[in-house]
Coordinates of C-alpha atoms in Angstrom, one line a residue:
Chain Y
M126 CA 34.4 46.8 -2.4
A127 CA 35.2 46.5 1.3
S128 CA 32.1 48.5 2.2
S129 CA 30.1 45.3 2.3
S130 CA 31.5 44.6 5.7
K131 CA 30.7 48.0 7.0
T132 CA 27.5 48.7 8.8
I133 CA 25.5 51.8 9.5
T134 CA 23.0 52.7 12.2
V135 CA 19.5 54.1 11.6
V136 CA 17.3 55.5 14.3
S137 CA 13.5 55.1 14.2
S138 CA 10.9 57.7 15.3
D139 CA 10.6 55.7 18.6
G140 CA 14.3 56.2 19.2
D141 CA 15.3 52.6 18.6
E142 CA 18.5 51.9 16.7
F143 CA 18.9 49.4 13.9
E144 CA 22.1 48.2 12.3
M145 CA 22.2 47.5 8.6
T146 CA 25.0 46.6 6.2
M147 CA 26.0 49.1 3.5
K148 CA 24.7 46.8 0.8
A149 CA 21.3 46.6 2.6
A150 CA 21.3 50.4 3.0
E151 CA 21.9 50.9 -0.7
Q152 CA 18.4 49.5 -1.3
S153 CA 17.2 52.9 -0.1
K154 CA 18.0 55.8 -2.3
L155 CA 17.3 58.2 0.6
I156 CA 19.7 56.6 3.0
T157 CA 22.3 56.4 0.3
H158 CA 22.0 60.1 -0.3
M159 CA 22.1 60.9 3.4
L160 CA 25.2 58.8 3.8
D161 CA 26.8 60.7 0.9
E162 CA 25.9 63.9 2.6
F163 CA 26.7 63.1 6.2
G164 CA 29.1 60.2 6.1
V165 CA 29.0 56.7 7.6
S166 CA 30.0 57.4 11.1
D167 CA 26.9 59.3 12.1
K168 CA 23.6 57.6 13.0
V169 CA 21.0 58.2 10.4
P170 CA 17.7 59.6 11.8
L171 CA 14.6 58.3 10.2
Y172 CA 11.9 60.1 12.2
N173 CA 9.1 59.2 9.8
V174 CA 9.4 55.5 10.4
N175 CA 8.4 53.8 13.6
S176 CA 10.1 50.8 15.0
E177 CA 7.6 48.2 14.0
T178 CA 7.8 49.3 10.4
M179 CA 11.5 49.8 10.5
A180 CA 12.1 46.2 11.6
K181 CA 10.1 45.0 8.5
V182 CA 12.0 47.4 6.2
M183 CA 15.3 46.2 7.6
E184 CA 14.2 42.6 6.9
Y185 CA 13.3 43.5 3.3
C186 CA 16.5 45.4 2.6
K187 CA 18.7 42.6 4.0
K188 CA 16.9 39.9 2.0
H189 CA 17.2 41.9 -1.3
A190 CA 20.8 42.8 -0.6
D191 CA 21.7 39.2 0.0
H192 CA 19.8 38.2 -3.2
E193 CA 21.8 40.8 -5.2
A194 CA 25.1 39.7 -3.7
A195 CA 24.4 36.0 -4.6
K196 CA 23.6 37.1 -8.1
E197 CA 26.8 39.0 -8.5
E198 CA 28.9 36.2 -7.0
D199 CA 28.4 33.3 -9.4
G200 CA 26.9 35.3 -12.3
G201 CA 23.6 34.0 -11.1
A202 CA 24.6 30.3 -10.6
A203 CA 24.0 30.5 -6.9
I204 CA 20.5 31.8 -7.4
G205 CA 19.5 29.4 -10.2
A206 CA 16.7 29.8 -12.7
G207 CA 13.9 29.9 -10.1
G208 CA 15.7 32.5 -8.1
E209 CA 13.6 35.5 -9.1
E210 CA 10.4 33.6 -8.6
E211 CA 11.5 32.5 -5.1
L212 CA 12.2 36.1 -4.2
K213 CA 8.8 37.1 -5.4
K214 CA 7.2 34.4 -3.3
W215 CA 9.2 35.7 -0.3
D216 CA 8.0 39.2 -1.0
D217 CA 4.4 38.0 -1.1
E218 CA 4.7 36.2 2.2
F219 CA 6.6 39.1 3.7
L220 CA 3.7 41.5 2.8
K221 CA 1.0 39.3 4.5
V222 CA 0.6 41.6 7.4
E223 CA -2.4 43.5 8.8
N224 CA -3.5 46.5 6.8
G225 CA -2.2 49.2 9.2
L226 CA 1.4 47.8 9.0
L227 CA 1.1 47.4 5.2
F228 CA 0.1 51.0 4.8
N229 CA 3.1 52.0 7.0
I230 CA 5.4 49.9 4.9
I231 CA 4.1 51.8 1.8
L232 CA 4.7 55.1 3.4
A233 CA 8.2 54.0 4.5
A234 CA 9.1 52.6 1.1
N235 CA 7.9 55.9 -0.4
Y236 CA 9.9 58.0 2.0
L237 CA 13.0 55.9 1.9
E238 CA 12.8 55.6 -1.9
I239 CA 12.9 51.8 -2.0
K240 CA 11.3 51.4 -5.4
S241 CA 10.8 47.7 -5.4
L242 CA 9.2 47.6 -2.0
L243 CA 6.9 50.5 -2.9
D244 CA 5.9 48.6 -6.0
S245 CA 5.3 45.3 -4.3
S246 CA 3.4 46.7 -1.4
C247 CA 1.2 48.7 -3.7
Q248 CA 0.6 45.6 -5.7
A249 CA -0.4 43.8 -2.5
V250 CA -3.1 46.5 -1.9
A251 CA -4.2 46.4 -5.6
D252 CA -4.6 42.6 -5.3
M253 CA -7.0 43.1 -2.4
I254 CA -9.1 45.5 -4.4
K255 CA -9.4 43.5 -7.6
G256 CA -12.8 42.1 -8.3
K257 CA -14.4 43.6 -5.2
T258 CA -17.5 45.7 -5.0
P259 CA -17.3 49.2 -3.4
E260 CA -19.1 47.9 -0.3
Q261 CA -16.5 45.1 0.0
I262 CA -13.6 47.5 -0.5
R263 CA -15.0 49.8 2.3
E264 CA -15.2 46.8 4.6
I265 CA -11.6 45.5 3.9
F266 CA -10.1 48.9 4.5
N267 CA -12.5 50.3 7.0
I268 CA -13.5 53.3 4.8
K269 CA -16.5 55.4 5.6
N270 CA -19.0 56.0 2.9
D271 CA -19.3 59.8 2.9
F272 CA -21.6 60.1 -0.2
T273 CA -25.2 61.2 0.0
P274 CA -27.6 58.7 -1.5
E275 CA -28.0 61.0 -4.5
E276 CA -24.3 61.2 -5.1
E277 CA -24.0 57.5 -4.8
A278 CA -26.7 56.9 -7.2
K279 CA -25.2 59.3 -9.7
L280 CA -21.8 57.6 -9.4
R281 CA -23.3 54.2 -9.8
S282 CA -25.1 55.1 -13.0
E283 CA -22.0 56.8 -14.4
N284 CA -20.0 53.6 -13.7
E285 CA -22.7 51.2 -14.6
W286 CA -20.4 49.6 -17.2
A287 CA -18.0 48.6 -14.5
F288 CA -20.6 46.4 -12.8
Q289 CA -21.5 44.4 -15.9
E290 CA -20.9 40.7 -16.2
D291 CA -19.0 40.0 -19.4
Chain I
M854 CA -5.1 54.5 10.0
G855 CA -6.8 54.1 6.7
L856 CA -5.8 53.5 3.1
E857 CA -6.0 57.2 2.3
S858 CA -3.1 57.8 4.6
V859 CA -0.6 56.1 2.2
G860 CA -0.6 59.4 0.2
D861 CA -1.5 60.4 -3.3
L862 CA 1.6 59.1 -5.0
A863 CA 1.1 55.6 -3.5
L864 CA -2.6 55.7 -4.2
H865 CA -1.9 56.5 -7.8
I866 CA 0.6 53.6 -8.0
I867 CA -2.1 51.3 -6.5
L868 CA -4.8 52.5 -8.9
A869 CA -2.4 52.2 -11.9
K870 CA -2.2 48.5 -11.2
L871 CA -5.9 48.0 -11.5
G872 CA -8.1 47.4 -14.6
P873 CA -10.7 49.9 -15.6
E874 CA -13.6 48.2 -13.9
D875 CA -11.8 48.1 -10.6
I876 CA -10.7 51.7 -10.8
A877 CA -14.3 52.7 -11.5
R878 CA -15.5 50.7 -8.5
V879 CA -12.9 52.4 -6.3
A880 CA -14.4 55.7 -7.4
C881 CA -17.6 54.6 -5.8
V882 CA -16.0 54.0 -2.4
S883 CA -15.7 57.5 -0.9
K884 CA -15.1 61.1 -1.9
K885 CA -11.4 60.8 -1.4
F886 CA -11.2 57.8 -3.7
R887 CA -13.5 59.3 -6.2
S888 CA -11.0 62.1 -6.5
S889 CA -8.0 59.8 -6.7
A890 CA -9.7 57.6 -9.3
S891 CA -10.5 60.6 -11.5
E892 CA -6.9 61.4 -12.3
D893 CA -6.9 61.6 -16.1
S894 CA -3.4 60.1 -16.4
L895 CA -4.9 56.9 -15.1
W896 CA -7.6 56.9 -17.7
F897 CA -5.2 57.9 -20.5
R898 CA -3.4 54.7 -19.7
V899 CA -6.6 52.7 -19.7
C900 CA -7.8 54.2 -23.0
S901 CA -4.5 53.5 -24.5
Q902 CA -3.9 49.9 -23.2
D903 CA -7.5 48.6 -23.1
L904 CA -8.9 50.3 -26.2
C905 CA -5.9 51.5 -28.3
V906 CA -7.4 55.0 -28.1
T907 CA -4.8 57.7 -27.7
N908 CA -6.9 60.7 -28.4
P909 CA -9.9 61.7 -26.4
V910 CA -12.5 61.0 -29.0
D911 CA -15.8 59.1 -28.9
P912 CA -16.6 56.1 -31.2
L913 CA -17.9 58.5 -33.9
G914 CA -14.8 60.7 -33.7
N915 CA -16.2 63.6 -31.7
P916 CA -13.8 65.2 -29.3
V917 CA -14.3 64.6 -25.5
P918 CA -13.0 66.8 -22.7
S919 CA -11.1 64.0 -20.8
F920 CA -9.8 60.5 -21.1
K921 CA -12.0 59.4 -18.1
V922 CA -15.1 60.5 -19.9
T923 CA -13.8 59.1 -23.2
Y924 CA -13.5 55.6 -21.7
Q925 CA -16.9 55.9 -20.1
I926 CA -18.6 56.9 -23.3
W927 CA -17.0 54.0 -25.2
R928 CA -18.1 51.5 -22.5
E929 CA -21.6 52.9 -22.5
A930 CA -21.8 52.9 -26.3
F931 CA -21.2 49.2 -26.3
L932 CA -22.8 48.2 -23.0
M933 CA -25.1 45.7 -24.8
Y934 CA -22.1 43.6 -26.1
P935 CA -19.4 41.5 -24.4
W936 CA -16.6 44.0 -24.0
S937 CA -13.8 41.6 -25.1
L938 CA -15.6 41.0 -28.4
V939 CA -16.0 44.8 -28.9
K940 CA -12.3 45.2 -28.4
R941 CA -11.6 42.4 -30.8
V942 CA -13.7 44.0 -33.5
K943 CA -12.1 47.3 -32.9
R944 CA -8.6 45.8 -33.3
C945 CA -9.8 44.2 -36.6
W946 CA -11.0 47.6 -37.9
D947 CA -7.9 49.4 -36.6
R948 CA -5.6 47.1 -38.5
I949 CA -7.5 47.6 -41.7
K950 CA -7.9 51.4 -41.3
T951 CA -4.2 51.8 -40.4
W952 CA -3.2 50.0 -43.6
L953 CA -5.7 52.2 -45.6
A954 CA -4.4 55.4 -44.0
N955 CA -0.9 54.5 -44.9
N956 CA -1.4 53.0 -48.3
F957 CA -4.9 53.9 -49.7
P958 CA -6.3 56.9 -48.0
E959 CA -8.8 57.6 -50.8
A960 CA -10.5 54.3 -49.9
E961 CA -10.4 55.0 -46.2
A962 CA -12.3 58.2 -46.9
T963 CA -15.2 56.1 -48.3
L964 CA -15.8 54.2 -45.0
C965 CA -19.0 55.4 -43.4
K966 CA -19.2 56.1 -39.7
G967 CA -20.7 53.4 -37.5
A968 CA -24.4 52.5 -37.7
S969 CA -26.5 53.1 -34.6
E970 CA -28.4 50.4 -32.7
D971 CA -31.6 51.9 -34.2
E972 CA -30.3 51.5 -37.8
I973 CA -29.3 47.9 -37.1
Q974 CA -32.7 47.2 -35.6
E975 CA -34.4 48.8 -38.7
L976 CA -32.6 46.4 -41.0
E977 CA -33.4 43.4 -38.8
D978 CA -37.1 44.3 -38.7
A979 CA -37.2 45.0 -42.5
L980 CA -35.4 41.7 -43.5
K981 CA -36.7 39.7 -40.6
V982 CA -33.3 38.5 -39.6
K983 CA -31.1 38.7 -36.5
L984 CA -27.5 39.7 -37.3
P985 CA -24.9 37.6 -35.6
L986 CA -23.3 39.5 -32.7
P987 CA -19.8 40.0 -34.3
T988 CA -21.3 41.4 -37.5
R989 CA -23.5 43.8 -35.5
I990 CA -20.5 45.2 -33.7
L991 CA -18.5 45.4 -37.0
Y992 CA -21.3 47.6 -38.4
R993 CA -21.4 49.7 -35.2
F994 CA -17.9 50.7 -36.0
Q995 CA -18.2 51.3 -39.7
N996 CA -21.3 51.2 -41.8
G997 CA -19.8 49.9 -45.0
Q998 CA -18.5 52.1 -47.9
E999 CA -20.3 54.7 -49.8
F1000 CA -19.0 56.2 -53.1
T1001 CA -20.0 59.6 -54.3
S1002 CA -19.6 60.7 -57.9
E1003 CA -16.2 62.0 -57.0
H1004 CA -15.0 58.5 -56.1
L1005 CA -16.2 56.8 -59.2
A1006 CA -13.5 55.9 -61.6
N1007 CA -13.9 57.2 -65.2
S1008 CA -17.4 57.9 -66.1
T1009 CA -18.8 54.4 -65.4
L1010 CA -20.3 53.3 -62.1
D1011 CA -17.3 51.2 -61.4
S1012 CA -15.3 52.0 -58.3
S1013 CA -11.8 50.9 -57.6
L1014 CA -12.0 51.8 -53.9
G1015 CA -13.5 48.6 -52.6
L1016 CA -12.1 47.6 -49.3
I1017 CA -11.8 43.9 -50.3
G1018 CA -10.5 44.8 -53.8
G1019 CA -10.4 42.4 -56.7
Y1020 CA -8.8 41.6 -60.0
S1021 CA -9.4 42.0 -63.7
F1022 CA -8.6 39.7 -66.7
Y1023 CA -10.0 39.8 -70.2
N1024 CA -13.3 41.5 -69.9
H1025 CA -14.0 40.3 -66.3
S1026 CA -13.3 43.0 -63.7
V1027 CA -14.2 42.9 -60.1
N1028 CA -13.8 45.2 -57.1
V1029 CA -15.6 44.3 -53.9
Y1030 CA -16.8 46.7 -51.3
L1031 CA -18.7 46.4 -48.0
L1032 CA -22.3 47.5 -48.4
P1033 CA -23.7 50.0 -46.0
L1034 CA -26.9 48.9 -44.2
N1035 CA -29.3 50.8 -46.4
Q1036 CA -27.8 49.0 -49.4
V1037 CA -27.8 45.7 -47.6
M1038 CA -31.6 46.1 -47.2
L1039 CA -32.2 47.1 -50.9
E1040 CA -29.9 44.5 -52.4
T1041 CA -31.1 41.7 -50.2
E1042 CA -34.8 42.4 -50.9
Q1043 CA -34.1 42.6 -54.7
I1044 CA -31.8 39.7 -55.0
V1045 CA -33.5 37.3 -52.6
R1046 CA -36.7 37.9 -54.5
H1047 CA -35.0 37.6 -57.9
L1048 CA -33.2 34.4 -56.9
G1049 CA -36.1 32.9 -55.1
F1050 CA -34.1 32.2 -52.0
S1051 CA -36.3 30.8 -49.3
R1052 CA -36.7 33.4 -46.5
R1053 CA -36.1 30.6 -44.1
Y1054 CA -32.3 30.6 -44.7
K1055 CA -31.8 34.2 -43.7
Y1056 CA -29.3 35.3 -46.3
I1057 CA -28.4 39.0 -46.6
V1058 CA -26.1 40.6 -49.1
M1059 CA -23.0 42.0 -47.2
A1060 CA -20.4 42.7 -49.9
A1061 CA -20.5 43.0 -53.7
S1062 CA -18.5 44.1 -56.7
S1063 CA -19.2 47.6 -57.8
T1064 CA -18.4 46.7 -61.4
N1065 CA -20.5 45.3 -64.2
S1066 CA -19.2 41.8 -63.5
E1067 CA -21.4 40.4 -60.7
K1068 CA -19.9 39.0 -57.5
L1069 CA -22.1 38.8 -54.4
F1070 CA -21.3 37.8 -50.9
F1071 CA -24.1 36.6 -48.7
L1072 CA -24.1 36.3 -44.9
N1073 CA -26.2 33.5 -43.5
C1074 CA -27.6 35.0 -40.3
T1075 CA -28.5 31.6 -38.9
D1076 CA -25.2 29.7 -39.1
G1077 CA -22.9 32.8 -39.3
Q1078 CA -21.2 31.7 -42.5
L1079 CA -20.4 34.0 -45.5
Y1080 CA -21.0 32.6 -49.0
V1081 CA -20.0 33.9 -52.4
G1082 CA -22.2 33.3 -55.4
T1083 CA -20.9 31.1 -58.3
R1084 CA -21.8 31.1 -61.9
N1085 CA -24.7 28.9 -61.0
L1086 CA -26.2 31.4 -58.5
A1087 CA -29.1 32.4 -60.6
T1088 CA -29.9 28.9 -61.8
D1089 CA -29.6 26.8 -58.7
G1090 CA -28.4 29.1 -56.0
K1091 CA -25.0 27.6 -55.7
M1092 CA -22.7 29.4 -53.4
I1093 CA -19.2 28.7 -51.9
P1094 CA -18.4 29.2 -48.2
C1095 CA -15.8 31.9 -47.6
V1096 CA -14.4 30.9 -44.3
P1097 CA -13.4 27.5 -42.7
H1098 CA -16.6 26.3 -41.2
D1099 CA -15.2 24.8 -38.1
L1100 CA -13.9 28.2 -37.0
I1101 CA -17.3 29.7 -36.8
S1102 CA -18.7 29.7 -33.2
L1103 CA -21.7 31.6 -32.2
G1104 CA -23.8 31.0 -29.2
H1105 CA -24.6 32.1 -25.8
G1106 CA -22.6 30.9 -22.9
L1107 CA -19.4 31.6 -24.8
N1108 CA -16.8 34.0 -23.5
G1109 CA -17.1 37.3 -25.3
D1110 CA -14.3 37.3 -27.7
Q1111 CA -14.6 33.5 -28.4
Q1112 CA -17.7 34.3 -30.5
Q1113 CA -16.7 34.6 -34.1
D1114 CA -18.8 34.7 -37.3
A1115 CA -17.6 34.5 -40.8
M1116 CA -17.6 38.3 -41.4
L1117 CA -15.3 38.9 -38.5
L1118 CA -13.0 36.0 -39.4
W1119 CA -13.0 37.1 -43.1
L1120 CA -12.1 40.7 -42.3
E1121 CA -9.5 39.7 -39.8
E1122 CA -7.8 37.5 -42.4
H1123 CA -8.0 40.3 -45.0
G1124 CA -6.5 42.7 -42.5
R1125 CA -3.6 40.3 -41.8
R1126 CA -2.9 39.8 -45.6
L1127 CA -2.9 43.6 -46.2
Q1128 CA -0.6 44.2 -43.2
N1129 CA 2.0 41.4 -44.0
G1130 CA 2.1 42.3 -47.7
T1131 CA 0.5 39.1 -49.0
I1132 CA -1.7 41.3 -51.1
K1133 CA -0.9 44.8 -52.2
L1134 CA -2.2 47.9 -53.9
R1135 CA -1.9 47.8 -57.6
E1136 CA -1.8 50.7 -60.0
E1137 CA -3.1 50.4 -63.5
G1138 CA -3.1 53.6 -65.5
N1139 CA -3.9 56.2 -63.0
V1140 CA -6.3 54.0 -61.0
R1141 CA -5.2 52.3 -57.7
S1142 CA -7.0 49.4 -56.2
I1143 CA -6.4 46.5 -53.9
S1144 CA -5.3 43.5 -55.9
L1145 CA -6.2 40.0 -54.7
F1146 CA -3.2 38.3 -56.5
P1147 CA -0.8 37.1 -53.9
E1148 CA 2.6 38.9 -54.0
E1149 CA 4.6 36.8 -51.6
P1150 CA 5.9 33.2 -51.7
P1151 CA 4.8 30.4 -51.6
L1152 CA 1.7 31.5 -53.5
C1153 CA 3.7 33.8 -55.8
S1154 CA 6.7 32.3 -57.6
T1155 CA 9.8 34.1 -58.8
A1156 CA 12.5 33.2 -61.3
V1157 CA 15.2 35.1 -63.0
T1158 CA 16.8 33.9 -66.3
N1159 CA 19.5 35.9 -68.0
G1160 CA 18.3 39.0 -66.2
V1161 CA 14.6 38.6 -67.0
E1162 CA 12.6 38.3 -63.8
V1163 CA 9.2 36.7 -63.9
R1164 CA 6.8 36.6 -60.9
A1165 CA 3.6 34.7 -61.1
S1166 CA 0.6 34.0 -58.8
A1167 CA -3.0 32.9 -59.2
V1168 CA -6.3 33.7 -57.5
F1169 CA -9.5 31.6 -57.3
I1170 CA -12.5 33.1 -59.2
P1171 CA -15.6 31.8 -57.4
E1172 CA -18.1 33.8 -59.4
L1173 CA -17.1 32.0 -62.6
A1174 CA -16.8 28.5 -61.1
D1175 CA -19.4 26.2 -62.6
H1176 CA -20.0 23.1 -60.5
L1177 CA -22.0 21.5 -63.3
D1178 CA -19.2 21.7 -65.8
D1179 CA -16.5 19.1 -65.0
R1180 CA -13.8 21.0 -66.8
E1181 CA -14.7 24.4 -65.4
K1182 CA -15.6 23.4 -61.9
Y1183 CA -12.9 25.7 -60.7
L1184 CA -11.6 28.8 -62.4
F1185 CA -8.4 30.6 -61.6
S1186 CA -7.0 33.8 -62.9
Y1187 CA -3.2 34.2 -62.9
S1188 CA -1.1 37.4 -63.0
I1189 CA 2.3 37.5 -64.6
H1190 CA 4.9 40.2 -63.9
M1191 CA 7.9 40.4 -66.1
S1192 CA 10.8 42.8 -66.1
L1193 CA 14.4 43.2 -67.2
Q1194 CA 16.9 43.8 -64.3
P1195 CA 18.9 47.0 -64.4
Q1196 CA 22.1 45.3 -65.5
G1197 CA 20.3 44.3 -68.7
C1198 CA 20.0 40.9 -70.5
V1199 CA 23.1 38.8 -69.9
I1200 CA 23.6 35.7 -72.0
N1201 CA 26.9 33.9 -71.6
R1202 CA 28.5 37.1 -70.4
K1203 CA 27.3 39.0 -73.5
L1204 CA 25.1 42.0 -72.6
F1205 CA 22.0 43.1 -74.4
N1206 CA 20.0 46.2 -73.8
S1207 CA 16.6 44.8 -74.5
C1208 CA 14.7 41.6 -75.1
Q1209 CA 11.3 40.7 -76.5
L1210 CA 8.8 38.0 -75.8
H1211 CA 7.9 35.7 -78.7
R1212 CA 6.2 32.6 -77.4
R1213 CA 4.6 31.2 -74.2
H1214 CA 4.6 27.6 -72.9
W1215 CA 2.4 26.5 -70.1
L1216 CA 2.1 23.2 -68.3
I1217 CA -1.1 23.2 -66.3
R1218 CA -1.7 20.5 -63.8
A1219 CA -4.8 19.4 -61.9
D1220 CA -3.5 17.8 -58.8
D1221 CA -0.4 16.3 -60.4
V1222 CA -1.9 15.4 -63.7
V1223 CA -1.1 17.5 -66.7
V1224 CA -4.4 18.7 -68.1
S1225 CA -3.1 21.4 -70.5
D1226 CA 0.0 21.8 -72.5
V1227 CA 0.0 25.2 -74.1
N1228 CA 2.4 26.4 -76.8
G1229 CA 1.6 29.6 -78.5
E1230 CA 2.7 33.0 -79.7
A1231 CA 2.5 36.2 -77.6
V1232 CA 0.7 36.8 -74.2
I1233 CA -2.8 38.2 -74.4
G1234 CA -2.0 39.1 -77.9
E1235 CA 1.1 41.2 -77.0
F1236 CA 4.8 40.8 -77.5
P1237 CA 6.3 42.8 -74.5
L1238 CA 9.6 44.5 -75.2
L1239 CA 11.6 44.8 -72.0
Y1240 CA 14.2 47.4 -71.3
P1241 CA 16.5 47.4 -68.2
G1242 CA 15.0 49.0 -65.1
D1243 CA 11.6 49.7 -66.8
K1244 CA 8.3 49.2 -64.9
E1245 CA 7.1 45.6 -64.9
F1246 CA 5.0 44.4 -67.7
V1247 CA 1.9 42.8 -66.0
Y1248 CA -0.9 40.9 -67.5
Q1249 CA -3.6 38.5 -66.4
S1250 CA -5.2 35.5 -67.9
C1251 CA -7.2 32.6 -66.7
T1252 CA -7.5 28.9 -66.7
P1253 CA -10.3 26.5 -65.7
L1254 CA -9.5 23.4 -63.6
P1255 CA -11.4 20.3 -62.9
T1256 CA -10.0 20.0 -59.3
P1257 CA -9.6 22.5 -56.5
S1258 CA -5.9 22.0 -56.5
G1259 CA -3.2 22.2 -59.2
S1260 CA -0.4 24.2 -60.5
I1261 CA 1.0 26.1 -63.5
E1262 CA 4.6 26.3 -64.7
G1263 CA 6.2 27.1 -67.9
S1264 CA 8.5 29.4 -69.9
F1265 CA 8.6 32.3 -72.3
T1266 CA 10.7 32.3 -75.4
F1267 CA 12.5 35.6 -75.6
V1268 CA 14.8 37.1 -78.2
P1269 CA 17.7 39.4 -77.3
G1270 CA 17.3 42.8 -78.9
S1271 CA 13.9 42.7 -80.4
L1272 CA 11.8 40.6 -82.8
A1273 CA 12.3 43.2 -85.5
N1274 CA 16.1 43.2 -84.9
P1275 CA 17.2 40.1 -83.1
E1276 CA 20.7 40.4 -81.7
G1277 CA 21.1 36.7 -80.8
S1278 CA 19.5 33.3 -80.6
P1279 CA 16.2 32.9 -78.7
F1280 CA 16.3 31.8 -75.1
E1281 CA 13.9 30.3 -72.6
V1282 CA 12.8 32.3 -69.5
T1283 CA 11.5 30.2 -66.7
V1284 CA 8.2 30.8 -65.1
A1285 CA 8.6 28.9 -61.8
R1286 CA 5.7 26.7 -60.7
F1287 CA 3.0 28.5 -58.8
P1288 CA 0.0 26.9 -57.2
L1289 CA -3.7 26.9 -58.2
Q1290 CA -5.4 26.3 -54.9
L1291 CA -9.0 26.7 -53.7
P1292 CA -8.2 28.8 -50.6
D1293 CA -9.6 28.3 -47.1
Y1294 CA -10.6 32.0 -47.1
V1295 CA -12.4 33.0 -50.3
F1296 CA -12.3 36.7 -51.2

């Protein structure tokens, strides 16, 4: 398909324009649908995504598009056996950003329907939660405790089993 | 911007990646998260994956309004035990109960609902023992089997519904069931007194045969091993361990599900054998029961000669083993199944519509030494006449052995047609060698 050499332009909520290849664009179901609807020549407006987040999403889509292309080329030979693991490592590093940006990435992945990015970014948040106490979770994510002392005590006793050492 | 801003869908995805303890802790963070963490679809997944519970019911089978509360009730019911051990015990019972539901529902119906902590405490106080943890949890799930007069076969006090099952040969018939705690108390007090066991050793009766033939299983609460009484039980208290000793590990400081006592290991092994068809249900007359004779190779041999198929296997009979008698140190019962294949009896391309057994020949070995060379008429006094496609003719007999390991092989002399009207010359039907082996798990 010659479309791999074509590029499209997306516009962030801040008005900045970003170029991406068709292959990269195909990572997002939403962009793919919009292109089907409106055609390639127009600029695709993504008013729900700011530039900082958009740059990260572009980076992700490009990386995953390149990975897929390499797989298709040599039937996987170019990637090698450790290929999937390497990609996962890349994803993990990629998501090591401060919380605010991570949440925006989640929102963007959801909106743009990039399933693998939504899954990985949610996993990154889940990993931060694992094994933490409620107090620690509040601290990490800057969440306010809006329970009354009675409500908190009730919750604590209902969930006593979750605080047991095995 | 905070974590709540990622939206409900993303929050659900994040929570779905967490284990039950983490989801519950998230619920304690704030009102918003309490709400997100209460989604019942999350708890349905937890109940299903963590507990293999797919209906919202509590441990006693009572319905519960949501999966979230279901999981909470389960955790709270077993708060005093390592959760991983509780799950392991549940899996053990689930496997057995699934097999029963599919194959032997009348036996499943005799399983009593789990004992309470109070009932277990009552037994421990009465018998002055401390049950090993895995056994306590086993009884929390199911409190043994109870037979009402409906369940009892014929008019005797025998029952064929024992969970462990048994065998019968000549006039010795055994069917083993798990005792409910009230019977454990009664039987232990009676038998321990009767046998003069020292209280020091903390033996309690856990399983027994419901028939006239006595077979008793004792749990040693100190070392966690299960023992079965031999012929010498009444005279010198001789018992045989039922589970490989080095597998037993009790003790604090062990990870939850690494703790295993003999009862748990024994029931897990039994469940495996039922599930993979090593042992099966047997029907004799109208009575169904679990038979301990192996049905699969290598313990069960098969041979076909001229259309006659013979399957054979043996089981160790601990309650009749006599360690003081060199010849009868070990006793085995063997079960022979014979049938004529649908195409009939074929000898040198000649077809016969029946054949009848005349003689039996057995070569019995202890280790590799022949200790018995039998040559006689009939089998248990009968001369089975086989027709094509008929139900198998099955019979049991027994043989003593001076060693824990040996084998039997042999042949039957058959006559085509019948003994009254032979239609050709007699021929030998092979009984392929089958092992006599003291097993590592004794049932």
